[in-house]
Coordinates of C-alpha atoms in Angstrom, one line a residue:
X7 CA 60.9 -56.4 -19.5
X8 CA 62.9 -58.5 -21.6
X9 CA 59.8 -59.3 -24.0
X10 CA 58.7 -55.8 -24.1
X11 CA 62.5 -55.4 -26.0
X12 CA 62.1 -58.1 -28.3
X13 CA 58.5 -56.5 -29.4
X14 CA 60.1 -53.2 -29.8
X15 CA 63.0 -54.7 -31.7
X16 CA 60.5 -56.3 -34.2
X17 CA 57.8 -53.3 -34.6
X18 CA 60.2 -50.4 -35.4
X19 CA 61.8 -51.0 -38.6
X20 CA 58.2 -52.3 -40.1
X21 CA 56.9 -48.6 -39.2
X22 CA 60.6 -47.3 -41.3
X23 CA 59.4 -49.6 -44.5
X24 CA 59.5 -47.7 -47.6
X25 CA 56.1 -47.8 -49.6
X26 CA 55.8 -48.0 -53.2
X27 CA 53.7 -47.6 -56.3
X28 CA 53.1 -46.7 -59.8
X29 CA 50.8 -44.4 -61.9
X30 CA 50.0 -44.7 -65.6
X31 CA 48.0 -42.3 -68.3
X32 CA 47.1 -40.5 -71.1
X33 CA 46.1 -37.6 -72.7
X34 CA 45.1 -37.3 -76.8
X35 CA 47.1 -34.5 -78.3
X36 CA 46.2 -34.7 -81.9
X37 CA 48.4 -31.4 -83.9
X38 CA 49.6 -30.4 -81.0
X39 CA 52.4 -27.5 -81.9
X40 CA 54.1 -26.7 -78.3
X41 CA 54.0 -28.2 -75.1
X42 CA 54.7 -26.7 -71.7
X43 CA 56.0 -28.6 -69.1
X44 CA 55.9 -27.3 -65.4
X45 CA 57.0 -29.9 -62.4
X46 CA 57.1 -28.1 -58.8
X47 CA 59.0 -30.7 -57.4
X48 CA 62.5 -32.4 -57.6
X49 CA 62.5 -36.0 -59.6
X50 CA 63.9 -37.5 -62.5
X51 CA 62.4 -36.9 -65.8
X52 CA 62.5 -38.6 -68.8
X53 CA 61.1 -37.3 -72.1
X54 CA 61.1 -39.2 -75.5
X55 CA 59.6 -38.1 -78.5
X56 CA 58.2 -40.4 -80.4
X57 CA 55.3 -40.9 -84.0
X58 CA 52.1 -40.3 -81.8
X59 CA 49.6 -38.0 -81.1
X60 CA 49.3 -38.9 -77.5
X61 CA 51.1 -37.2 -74.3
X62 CA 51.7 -40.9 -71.8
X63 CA 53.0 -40.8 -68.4
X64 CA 54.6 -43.5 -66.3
X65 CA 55.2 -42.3 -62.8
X66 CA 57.2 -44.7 -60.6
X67 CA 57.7 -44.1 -56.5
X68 CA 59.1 -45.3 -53.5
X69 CA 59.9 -43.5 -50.5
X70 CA 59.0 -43.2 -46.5
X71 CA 55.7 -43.0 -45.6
X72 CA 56.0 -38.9 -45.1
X73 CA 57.4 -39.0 -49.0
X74 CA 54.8 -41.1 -49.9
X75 CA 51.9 -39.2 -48.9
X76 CA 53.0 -35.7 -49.9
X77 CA 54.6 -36.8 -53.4
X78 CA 53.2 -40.3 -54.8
X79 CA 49.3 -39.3 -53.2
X80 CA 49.7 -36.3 -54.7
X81 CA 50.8 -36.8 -58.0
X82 CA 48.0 -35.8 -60.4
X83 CA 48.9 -34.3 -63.5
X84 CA 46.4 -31.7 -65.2
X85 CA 46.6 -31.5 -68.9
X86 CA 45.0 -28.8 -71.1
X87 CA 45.2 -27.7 -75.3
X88 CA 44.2 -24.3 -76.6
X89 CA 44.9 -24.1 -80.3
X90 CA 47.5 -26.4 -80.6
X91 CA 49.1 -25.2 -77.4
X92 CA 49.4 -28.1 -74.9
X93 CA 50.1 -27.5 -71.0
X94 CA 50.8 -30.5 -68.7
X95 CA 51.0 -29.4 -64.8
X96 CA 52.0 -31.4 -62.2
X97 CA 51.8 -29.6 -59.2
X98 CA 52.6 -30.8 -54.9
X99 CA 50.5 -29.2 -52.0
X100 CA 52.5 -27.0 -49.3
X101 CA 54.1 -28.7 -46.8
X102 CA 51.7 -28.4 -43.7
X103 CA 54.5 -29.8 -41.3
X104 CA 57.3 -27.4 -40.9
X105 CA 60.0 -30.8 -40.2
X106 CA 60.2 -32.7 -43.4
X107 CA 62.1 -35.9 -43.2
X108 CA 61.7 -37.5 -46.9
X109 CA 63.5 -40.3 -47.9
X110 CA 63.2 -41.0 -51.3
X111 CA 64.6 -44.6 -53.2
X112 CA 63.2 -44.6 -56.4
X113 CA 60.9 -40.7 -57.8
X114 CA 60.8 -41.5 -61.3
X115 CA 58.5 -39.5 -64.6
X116 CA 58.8 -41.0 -67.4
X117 CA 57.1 -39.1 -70.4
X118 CA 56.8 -40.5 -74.1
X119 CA 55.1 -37.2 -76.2
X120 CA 55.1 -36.5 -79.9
X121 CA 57.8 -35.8 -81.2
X122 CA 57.1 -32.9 -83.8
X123 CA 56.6 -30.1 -81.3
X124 CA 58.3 -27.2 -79.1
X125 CA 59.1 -28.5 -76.1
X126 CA 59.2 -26.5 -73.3
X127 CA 60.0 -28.3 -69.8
X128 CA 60.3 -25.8 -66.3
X129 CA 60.8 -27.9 -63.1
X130 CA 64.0 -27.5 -60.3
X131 CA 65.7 -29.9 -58.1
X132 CA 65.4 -32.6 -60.9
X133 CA 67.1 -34.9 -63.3
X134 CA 66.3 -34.5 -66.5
X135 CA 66.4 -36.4 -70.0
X136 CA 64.8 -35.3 -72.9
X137 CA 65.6 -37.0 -76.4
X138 CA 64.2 -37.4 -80.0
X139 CA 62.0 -33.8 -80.4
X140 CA 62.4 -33.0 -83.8
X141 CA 62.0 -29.5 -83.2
X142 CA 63.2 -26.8 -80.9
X143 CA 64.1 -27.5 -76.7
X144 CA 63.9 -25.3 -73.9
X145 CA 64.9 -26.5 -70.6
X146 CA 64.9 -24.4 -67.1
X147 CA 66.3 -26.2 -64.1
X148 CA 68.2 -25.4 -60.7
X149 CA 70.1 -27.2 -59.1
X150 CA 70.0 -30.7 -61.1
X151 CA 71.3 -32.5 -63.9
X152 CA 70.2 -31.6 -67.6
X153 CA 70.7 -34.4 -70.2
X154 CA 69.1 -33.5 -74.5
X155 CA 70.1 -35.5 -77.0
X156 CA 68.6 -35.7 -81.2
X157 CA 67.1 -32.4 -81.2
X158 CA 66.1 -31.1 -84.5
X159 CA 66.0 -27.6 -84.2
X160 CA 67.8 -25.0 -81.4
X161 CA 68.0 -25.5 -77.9
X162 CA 68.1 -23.2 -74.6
X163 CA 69.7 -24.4 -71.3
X164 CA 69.1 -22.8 -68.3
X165 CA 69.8 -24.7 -65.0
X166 CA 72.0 -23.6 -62.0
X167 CA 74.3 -26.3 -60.0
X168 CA 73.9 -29.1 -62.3
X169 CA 75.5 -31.1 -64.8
X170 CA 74.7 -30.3 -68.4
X171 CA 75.2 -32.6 -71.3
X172 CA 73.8 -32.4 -75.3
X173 CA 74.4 -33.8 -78.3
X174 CA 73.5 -34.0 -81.3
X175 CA 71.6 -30.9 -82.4
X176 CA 70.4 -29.8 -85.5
X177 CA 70.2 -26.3 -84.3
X178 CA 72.0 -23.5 -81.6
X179 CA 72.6 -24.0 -78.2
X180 CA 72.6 -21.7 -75.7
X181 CA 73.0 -22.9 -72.5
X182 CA 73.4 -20.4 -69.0
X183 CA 74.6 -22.1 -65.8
X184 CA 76.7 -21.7 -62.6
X185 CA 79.2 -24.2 -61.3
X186 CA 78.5 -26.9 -63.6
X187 CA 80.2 -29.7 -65.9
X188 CA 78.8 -28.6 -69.4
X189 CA 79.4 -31.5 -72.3
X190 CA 78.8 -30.5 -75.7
X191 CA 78.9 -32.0 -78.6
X192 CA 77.4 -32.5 -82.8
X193 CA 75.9 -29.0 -83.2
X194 CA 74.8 -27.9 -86.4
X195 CA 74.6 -24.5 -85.4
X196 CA 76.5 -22.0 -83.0
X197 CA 77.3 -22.8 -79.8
X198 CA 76.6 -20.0 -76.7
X199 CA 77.7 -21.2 -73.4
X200 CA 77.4 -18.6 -69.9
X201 CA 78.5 -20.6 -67.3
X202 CA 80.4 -19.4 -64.7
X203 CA 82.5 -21.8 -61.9
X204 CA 82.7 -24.5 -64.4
X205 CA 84.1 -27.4 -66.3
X206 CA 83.6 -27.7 -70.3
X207 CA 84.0 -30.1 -72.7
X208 CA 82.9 -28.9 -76.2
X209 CA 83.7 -30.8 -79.8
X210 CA 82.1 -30.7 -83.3
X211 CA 80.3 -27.7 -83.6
X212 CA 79.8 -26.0 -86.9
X213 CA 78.8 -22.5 -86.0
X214 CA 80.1 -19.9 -83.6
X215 CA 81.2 -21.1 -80.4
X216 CA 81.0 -17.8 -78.0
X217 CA 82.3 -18.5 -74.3
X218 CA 81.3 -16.2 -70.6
X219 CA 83.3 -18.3 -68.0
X220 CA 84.8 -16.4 -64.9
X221 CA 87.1 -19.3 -63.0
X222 CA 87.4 -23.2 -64.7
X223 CA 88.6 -25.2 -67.3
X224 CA 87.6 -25.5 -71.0
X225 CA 88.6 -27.9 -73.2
X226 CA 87.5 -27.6 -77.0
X227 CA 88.5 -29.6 -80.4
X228 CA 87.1 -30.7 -83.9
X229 CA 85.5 -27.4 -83.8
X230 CA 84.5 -25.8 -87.7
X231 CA 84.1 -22.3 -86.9
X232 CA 85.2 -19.4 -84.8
X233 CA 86.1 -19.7 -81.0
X234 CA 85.2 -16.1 -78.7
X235 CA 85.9 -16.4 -75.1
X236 CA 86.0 -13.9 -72.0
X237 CA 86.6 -14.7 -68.7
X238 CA 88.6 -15.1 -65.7
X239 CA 90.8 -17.3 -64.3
X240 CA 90.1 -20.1 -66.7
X241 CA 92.4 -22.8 -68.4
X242 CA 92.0 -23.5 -72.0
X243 CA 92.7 -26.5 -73.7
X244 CA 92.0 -26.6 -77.6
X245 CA 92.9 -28.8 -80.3
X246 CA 91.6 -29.0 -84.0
X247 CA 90.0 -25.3 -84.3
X248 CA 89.2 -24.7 -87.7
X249 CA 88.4 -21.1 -87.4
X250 CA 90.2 -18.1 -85.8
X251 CA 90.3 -17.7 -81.7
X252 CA 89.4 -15.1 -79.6
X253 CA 90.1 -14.9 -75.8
X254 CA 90.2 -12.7 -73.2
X255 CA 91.3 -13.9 -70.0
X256 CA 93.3 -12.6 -67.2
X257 CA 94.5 -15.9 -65.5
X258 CA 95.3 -19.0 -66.5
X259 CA 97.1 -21.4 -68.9
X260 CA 95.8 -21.8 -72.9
X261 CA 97.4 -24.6 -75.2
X262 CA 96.4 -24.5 -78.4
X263 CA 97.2 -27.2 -81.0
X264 CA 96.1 -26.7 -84.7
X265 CA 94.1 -23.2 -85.4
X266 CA 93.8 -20.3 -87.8
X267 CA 94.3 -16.9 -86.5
X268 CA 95.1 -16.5 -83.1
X269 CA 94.0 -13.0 -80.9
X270 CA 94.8 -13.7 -77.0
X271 CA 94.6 -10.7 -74.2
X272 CA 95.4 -12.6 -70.8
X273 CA 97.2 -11.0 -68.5
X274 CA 99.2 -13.6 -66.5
X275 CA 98.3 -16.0 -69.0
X276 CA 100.6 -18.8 -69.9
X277 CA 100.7 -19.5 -73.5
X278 CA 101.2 -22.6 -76.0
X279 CA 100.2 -22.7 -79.2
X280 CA 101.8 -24.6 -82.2
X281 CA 100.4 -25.4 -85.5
X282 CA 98.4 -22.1 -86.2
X283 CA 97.9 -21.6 -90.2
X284 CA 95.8 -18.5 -90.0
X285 CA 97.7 -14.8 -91.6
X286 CA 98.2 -13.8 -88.0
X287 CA 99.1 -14.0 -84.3
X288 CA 98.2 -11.6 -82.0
X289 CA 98.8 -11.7 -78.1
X290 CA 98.9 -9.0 -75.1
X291 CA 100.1 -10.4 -71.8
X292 CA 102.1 -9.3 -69.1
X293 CA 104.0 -11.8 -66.6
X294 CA 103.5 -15.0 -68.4
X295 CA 105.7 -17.5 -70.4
X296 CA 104.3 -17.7 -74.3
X297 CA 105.8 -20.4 -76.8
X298 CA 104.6 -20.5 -80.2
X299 CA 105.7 -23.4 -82.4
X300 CA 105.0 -24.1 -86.2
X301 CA 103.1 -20.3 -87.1
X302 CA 102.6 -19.7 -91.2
X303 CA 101.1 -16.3 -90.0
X304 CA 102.3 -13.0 -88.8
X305 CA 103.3 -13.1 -84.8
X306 CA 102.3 -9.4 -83.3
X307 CA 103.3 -9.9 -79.2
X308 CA 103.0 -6.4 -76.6
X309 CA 103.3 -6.8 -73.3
X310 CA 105.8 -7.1 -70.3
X311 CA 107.9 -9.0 -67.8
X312 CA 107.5 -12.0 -70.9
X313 CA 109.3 -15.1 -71.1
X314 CA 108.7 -15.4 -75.0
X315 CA 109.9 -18.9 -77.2
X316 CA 109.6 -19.2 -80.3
X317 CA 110.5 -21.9 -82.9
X318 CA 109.6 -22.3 -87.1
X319 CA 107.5 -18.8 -87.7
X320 CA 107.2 -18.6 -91.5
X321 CA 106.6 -14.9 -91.2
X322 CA 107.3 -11.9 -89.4
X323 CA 107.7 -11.4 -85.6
X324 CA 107.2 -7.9 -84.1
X325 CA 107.2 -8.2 -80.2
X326 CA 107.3 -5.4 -77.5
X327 CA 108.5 -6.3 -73.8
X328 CA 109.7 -5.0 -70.8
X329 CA 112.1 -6.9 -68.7
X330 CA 111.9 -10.2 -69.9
X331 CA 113.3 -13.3 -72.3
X332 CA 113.2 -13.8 -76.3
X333 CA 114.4 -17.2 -77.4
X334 CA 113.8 -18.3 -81.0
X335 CA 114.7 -21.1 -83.5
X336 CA 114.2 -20.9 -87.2
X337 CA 112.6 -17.9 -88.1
X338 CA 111.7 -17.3 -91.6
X339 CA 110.4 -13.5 -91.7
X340 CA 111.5 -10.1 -90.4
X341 CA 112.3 -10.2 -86.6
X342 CA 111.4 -6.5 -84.6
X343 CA 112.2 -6.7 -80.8
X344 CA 111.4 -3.3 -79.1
X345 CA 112.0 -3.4 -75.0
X346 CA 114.2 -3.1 -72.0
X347 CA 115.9 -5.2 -69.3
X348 CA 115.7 -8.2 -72.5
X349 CA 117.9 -11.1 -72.8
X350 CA 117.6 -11.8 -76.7
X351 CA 119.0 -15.1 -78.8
X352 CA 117.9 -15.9 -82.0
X353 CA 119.6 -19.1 -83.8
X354 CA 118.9 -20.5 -87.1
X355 CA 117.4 -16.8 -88.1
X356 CA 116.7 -17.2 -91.8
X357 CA 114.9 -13.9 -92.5
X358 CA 116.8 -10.7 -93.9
X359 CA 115.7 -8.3 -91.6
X360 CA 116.3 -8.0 -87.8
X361 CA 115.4 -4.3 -85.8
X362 CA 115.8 -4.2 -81.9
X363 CA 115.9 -2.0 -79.3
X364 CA 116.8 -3.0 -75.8
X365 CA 118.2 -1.8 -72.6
X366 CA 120.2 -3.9 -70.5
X367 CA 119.9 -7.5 -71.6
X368 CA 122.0 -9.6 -74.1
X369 CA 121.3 -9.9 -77.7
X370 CA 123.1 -13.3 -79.9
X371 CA 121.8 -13.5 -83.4
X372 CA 122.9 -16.6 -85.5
X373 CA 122.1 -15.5 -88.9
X374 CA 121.8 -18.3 -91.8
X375 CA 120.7 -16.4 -94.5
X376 CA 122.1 -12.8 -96.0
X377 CA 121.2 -9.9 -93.8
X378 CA 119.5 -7.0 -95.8
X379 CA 118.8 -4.7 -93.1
X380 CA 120.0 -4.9 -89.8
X381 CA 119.1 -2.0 -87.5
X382 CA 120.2 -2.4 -83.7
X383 CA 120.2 0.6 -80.6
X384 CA 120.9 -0.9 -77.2
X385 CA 122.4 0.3 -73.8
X386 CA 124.1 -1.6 -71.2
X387 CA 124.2 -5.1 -73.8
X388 CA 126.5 -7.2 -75.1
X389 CA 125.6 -7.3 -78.9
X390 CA 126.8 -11.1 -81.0
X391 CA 126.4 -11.4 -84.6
X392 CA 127.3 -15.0 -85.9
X393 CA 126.8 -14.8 -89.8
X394 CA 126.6 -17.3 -92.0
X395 CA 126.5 -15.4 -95.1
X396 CA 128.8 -12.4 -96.0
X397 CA 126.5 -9.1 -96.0
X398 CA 127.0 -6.7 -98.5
X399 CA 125.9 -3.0 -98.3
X400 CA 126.2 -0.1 -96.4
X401 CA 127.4 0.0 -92.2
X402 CA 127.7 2.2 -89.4
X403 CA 128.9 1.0 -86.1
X404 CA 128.4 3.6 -83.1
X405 CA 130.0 2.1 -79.8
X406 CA 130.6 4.1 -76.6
X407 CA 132.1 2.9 -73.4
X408 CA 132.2 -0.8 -74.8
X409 CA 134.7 -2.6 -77.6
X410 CA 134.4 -3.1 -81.0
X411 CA 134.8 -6.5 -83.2
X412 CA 134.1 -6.6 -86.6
X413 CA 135.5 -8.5 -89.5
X414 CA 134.8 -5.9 -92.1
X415 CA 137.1 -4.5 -94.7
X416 CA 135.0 -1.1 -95.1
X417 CA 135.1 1.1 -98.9
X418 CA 135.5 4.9 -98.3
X419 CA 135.6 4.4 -94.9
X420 CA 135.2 7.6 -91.9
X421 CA 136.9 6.3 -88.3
X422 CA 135.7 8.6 -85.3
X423 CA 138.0 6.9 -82.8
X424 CA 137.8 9.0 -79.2
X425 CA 138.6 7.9 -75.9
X426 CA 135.3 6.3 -74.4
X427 CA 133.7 5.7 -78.3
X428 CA 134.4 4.5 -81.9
X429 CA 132.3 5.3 -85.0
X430 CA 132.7 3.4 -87.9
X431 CA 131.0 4.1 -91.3
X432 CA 131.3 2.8 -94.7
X433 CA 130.6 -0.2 -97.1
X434 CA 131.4 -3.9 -97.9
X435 CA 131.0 -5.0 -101.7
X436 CA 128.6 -3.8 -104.2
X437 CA 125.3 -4.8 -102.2
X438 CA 122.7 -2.8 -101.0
X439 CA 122.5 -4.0 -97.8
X440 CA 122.4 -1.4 -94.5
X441 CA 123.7 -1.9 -91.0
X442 CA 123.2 0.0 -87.9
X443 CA 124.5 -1.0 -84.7
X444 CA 124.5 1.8 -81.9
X445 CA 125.8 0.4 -78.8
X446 CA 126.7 2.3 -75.1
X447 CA 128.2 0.3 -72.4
X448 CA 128.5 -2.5 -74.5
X449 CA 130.7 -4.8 -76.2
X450 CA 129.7 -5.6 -79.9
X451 CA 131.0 -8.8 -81.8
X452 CA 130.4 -9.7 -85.6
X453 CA 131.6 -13.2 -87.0
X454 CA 131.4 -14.1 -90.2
X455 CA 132.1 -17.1 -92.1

C-alpha cells in the first residue's frame, strides 16, 4: 500500500502538465484597402502595421490539456480578398463538454499587417494592441483591455469592462464603454467618449472633447478646444482648457484651473474654479459651496441654499440665492445680490455699483473706490457700509423698526421721523451719485473716511 502512494504521488501532476506550442503563417495581400478581423475567442492580440504587402501571424500557446485541444488544435485562421477587401477569421468549435476547466499560461496572436489600410478588428474577452495603421481603427471588444497607439486617421472604441488607452491619433476618437479606465491622449481631432461607471484621464486634444459619463471621475488638461460634459454623479478635475466648458452634472465636485468661459448646471455640485479668462461665468446649482478665484469675465450664479466665495473678479457679478452665504474679496465690477435668508460681506469692493435684495441675513460692504449707485431693500438685516471714498450724489434712507447711522450732512434735506421709522432724503456735494437704502427690522450703519 505504501508503494501504491508513492506511484500515485509521482503520476498525478505529470497528467496536470501544461502543453505548449507555436504556429506561424502567411497570407499575400498585395493593395489590400480594409481588413476585417473577427476572433471568437478571448486572447491577447497584437497588431502592428508595418511597409508590406503581406498579413503574418505568430500564434503562441500554453495551457491544460482541455485548453490545448479546444484552442491551440483548433487554431486555423481562414483568410480571404475580394477587391481589395481582406477578411481574416479565426474561428473555435462549440464546446462539446458542458464542464470546461481551462487553464491558460501563455494565449498569445501576434499579427504584423500593412499598414496603409482600414483596420477593422471584432473579438471579446481579449487583450488587445493595435499600433502603426496609418489610416482609420475600429475596435469592438467586451470585457477586455483595448490598447491603439500612431493611428493616422479616426478611430472607434467600442469595448464593455475593459481598460481603454490611445494615443497618438491623427484623427477623432470615439470610444463607448461601461465601467472602464479610459486614457487619452495626442488627438488631432475631437474627442467623443460614452462611458459610463468610469475613470478618465484625457490630455492634448485639439478638437471637441464631448463627455456621456453617469457616476466617476474625469480628469482633463492641455486640452485646445471646447470641453461638453453630461452626466451624473461624476467628479471633474481640469487644468489648462483652452476653450470654453460645458457641464451638466447633478453630483459631484469640479475644480477647474485655467479656462475660457465657464457654463456649469450641477445641482449639488461643489465648485472651484480660478484662473478663467473667457467674457463669462455662468453656473446653476443648488446646495453646493462655489469659489471662483482670478475671473476676467462676467460671473452670472442662480441657484439656492449656496455657500458662494469669491475673490479678484475683474467684472461684474450678478448672483441669485436662497438661504445661503456670499463672501467676496476684491471685486472690480458691478456686484447684484438678489435672495433671502443671505449672510452678505464684501471687502476690498472696488466697483461703483452694488444692488441687493435680501431677507434675513447680514450685509457688510467695505467699499474702496467711490460708490456711483448703491441700491439696497432688505428685511430683518443688519446693513454696514465701510467707505473709503466720500460719495457724492443723491440719498434716501428708509428705515423702519431698526436705527439709523449715517455720517451725512444732507442739501435740501426732507426728515420723515415717526415712531417705528425714519426717512431721510437729500444730497451730498455736487456729484451725481444715488443711494437707496430701504431697511425694516434692521439696523443700518454708514462709515466713511
Amino acid at each position: 500500500m505504501k508503494y501504491l502512494s508513492i506511484i500515485l504521488f509521482i503520476l498525478l501532476p505529470t497528467s496536470l502538465l501544461a502543453q505548449s506550442g507555436d504556429k506561424e503563417g502567411s497570407y499575400s495581400a498585395p493593395n489590400l484597402d480594409q481588413l476585417m478581423i473577427r476572433i471568437d475567442a478571448g486572447m491577447t492580440i497584437n497588431v502592428t502595421g508595418s511597409d508590406t504587402d503581406e498579413i503574418t501571424y505568430t500564434y503562441e500557446f500554453e495551457g491544460n490539456d482541455q485548453a490545448y485541444n479546444h484552442l491551440f488544435v483548433n487554431f486555423d485562421p481562414k483568410f480571404s480578398a475580394n477587391s481589395g477587401n481582406g477578411y481574416l477569421n479565426i474561428e473555435f468549435p462549440e464546446h462539446k463538454k458542458k464542464n470546461v476547466n481551462y487553464r491558460i499560461k501563455k494565449n498569445i496572436l501576434t499579427l504584423n499587417i500593412p499598414s496603409d489600410l482600414e483596420l477593422e478588428l471584432i473579438t471579446r474577452y481579449s487583450k488587445i494592441d493595435v499600433s502603426n495603421i496609418e489610416r482609420t481603427a475600429r475596435i469592438e471588444n467586451r470585457s477586455g483591455s483595448v490598447k491603439l497607439n500612431d493611428i493616422g486617421q479616426s478611430v472607434t472604441v467600442y469595448n464593455e469592462y475593459g481598460n481603454i488607452d490611445i494615443s497618438s491619433v491623427n484623427g477623432d476618437v470615439e470610444v463607448t464603454s461601461r465601467s472602464a479606465t479610459v486614457d487619452v491622449k495626442n488627438i488631432t481631432g475631437n474627442l467623443r467618449v460614452n462611458s459610463n461607471y468610469s475613470k478618465m484621464n484625457l490630455s492634448k486634444i485639439t478638437g471637441i472633447l464631448e463627455i456621456e459619463n453617469k457616476s466617476g471621475t474625469v480628469n482633463a488638461f492641455d486640452l485646445d478646444s471646447d470641453f461638453i460634459a453630461n452626466g451624473d454623479y461624476t467628479n471633474y478635475e481640469l487644468t489648462n482648457i483652452r476653450g470654453d466648458i460645458k457641464i451638466d452634472n447633478k453630483n459631484g465636485t469640479i475644480d477647474i484651473d485655467n479656462a475660457e468661459n465657464v457654463f456649469i448646471s450641477g445641482d449639488y455640485s461643489n465648485v472651484k474654479a480660478s484662473n478663467l479668462k473667457g467674457q463669462s461665468v455662468e453656473i446653476q446649482s443648488k446646495s453646493a459651496k462655489l469659489e471662483l478665484s482670478d475671473v476676467l469675465g462676467k460671473v452670472n450664479v442662480n441657484g439656492g441654499y449656496l455657500n458662494i466665495d469669491l475673490e479678484n473678479i475683474a467684472n461684474d457679478i450678478l448672483i441669485s440665492n436662497r438661504s445661503g452665504k456670499v463672501t467676496a474679496r476684491n471685486l472690480s465690477g458691478s456686484c447684484a445680490i438678489n435672495g433671502d435668508y443671505n449672510k452678505i460681506k464684501l471687502d476690498d469692493f472696488k466697483g461703483s455699483e452694488i444692488q441687493m435684495e435680501n431677507r434675513s441675513g447680514d450685509i457688510e460692504v467695505n467699499a474702496v473706490n467711490e460708490l456711483e449707485f448703491v441700491n439696497i431693500e432688505s428685511s430683518y438685516t443688519n446693513i454696514k457700509l465701510n467707505l473709503s471714498s466720500p460719495f457724492t450724489g443723491s440719498v434716501k434712507f428708509s428705515v423702519t423698526y431698526g436705527k439709523l447711522d449715517q455720517p451725512y450732512t444732507l442739501n435740501n434735506a426732507t426728515l420723515v421721523d415717526e415712531r417705528n421709522s425714519t426717512e431721510v432724503e437729500g444730497s451730498v456735494g455736487t456729484g451725481n451719485g444715488r443711494m437707496f437704502i430701504v431697511s425694516r427690522n434692521g439696523n443700518v450703519t454708514i462709515k466713511q473716511k
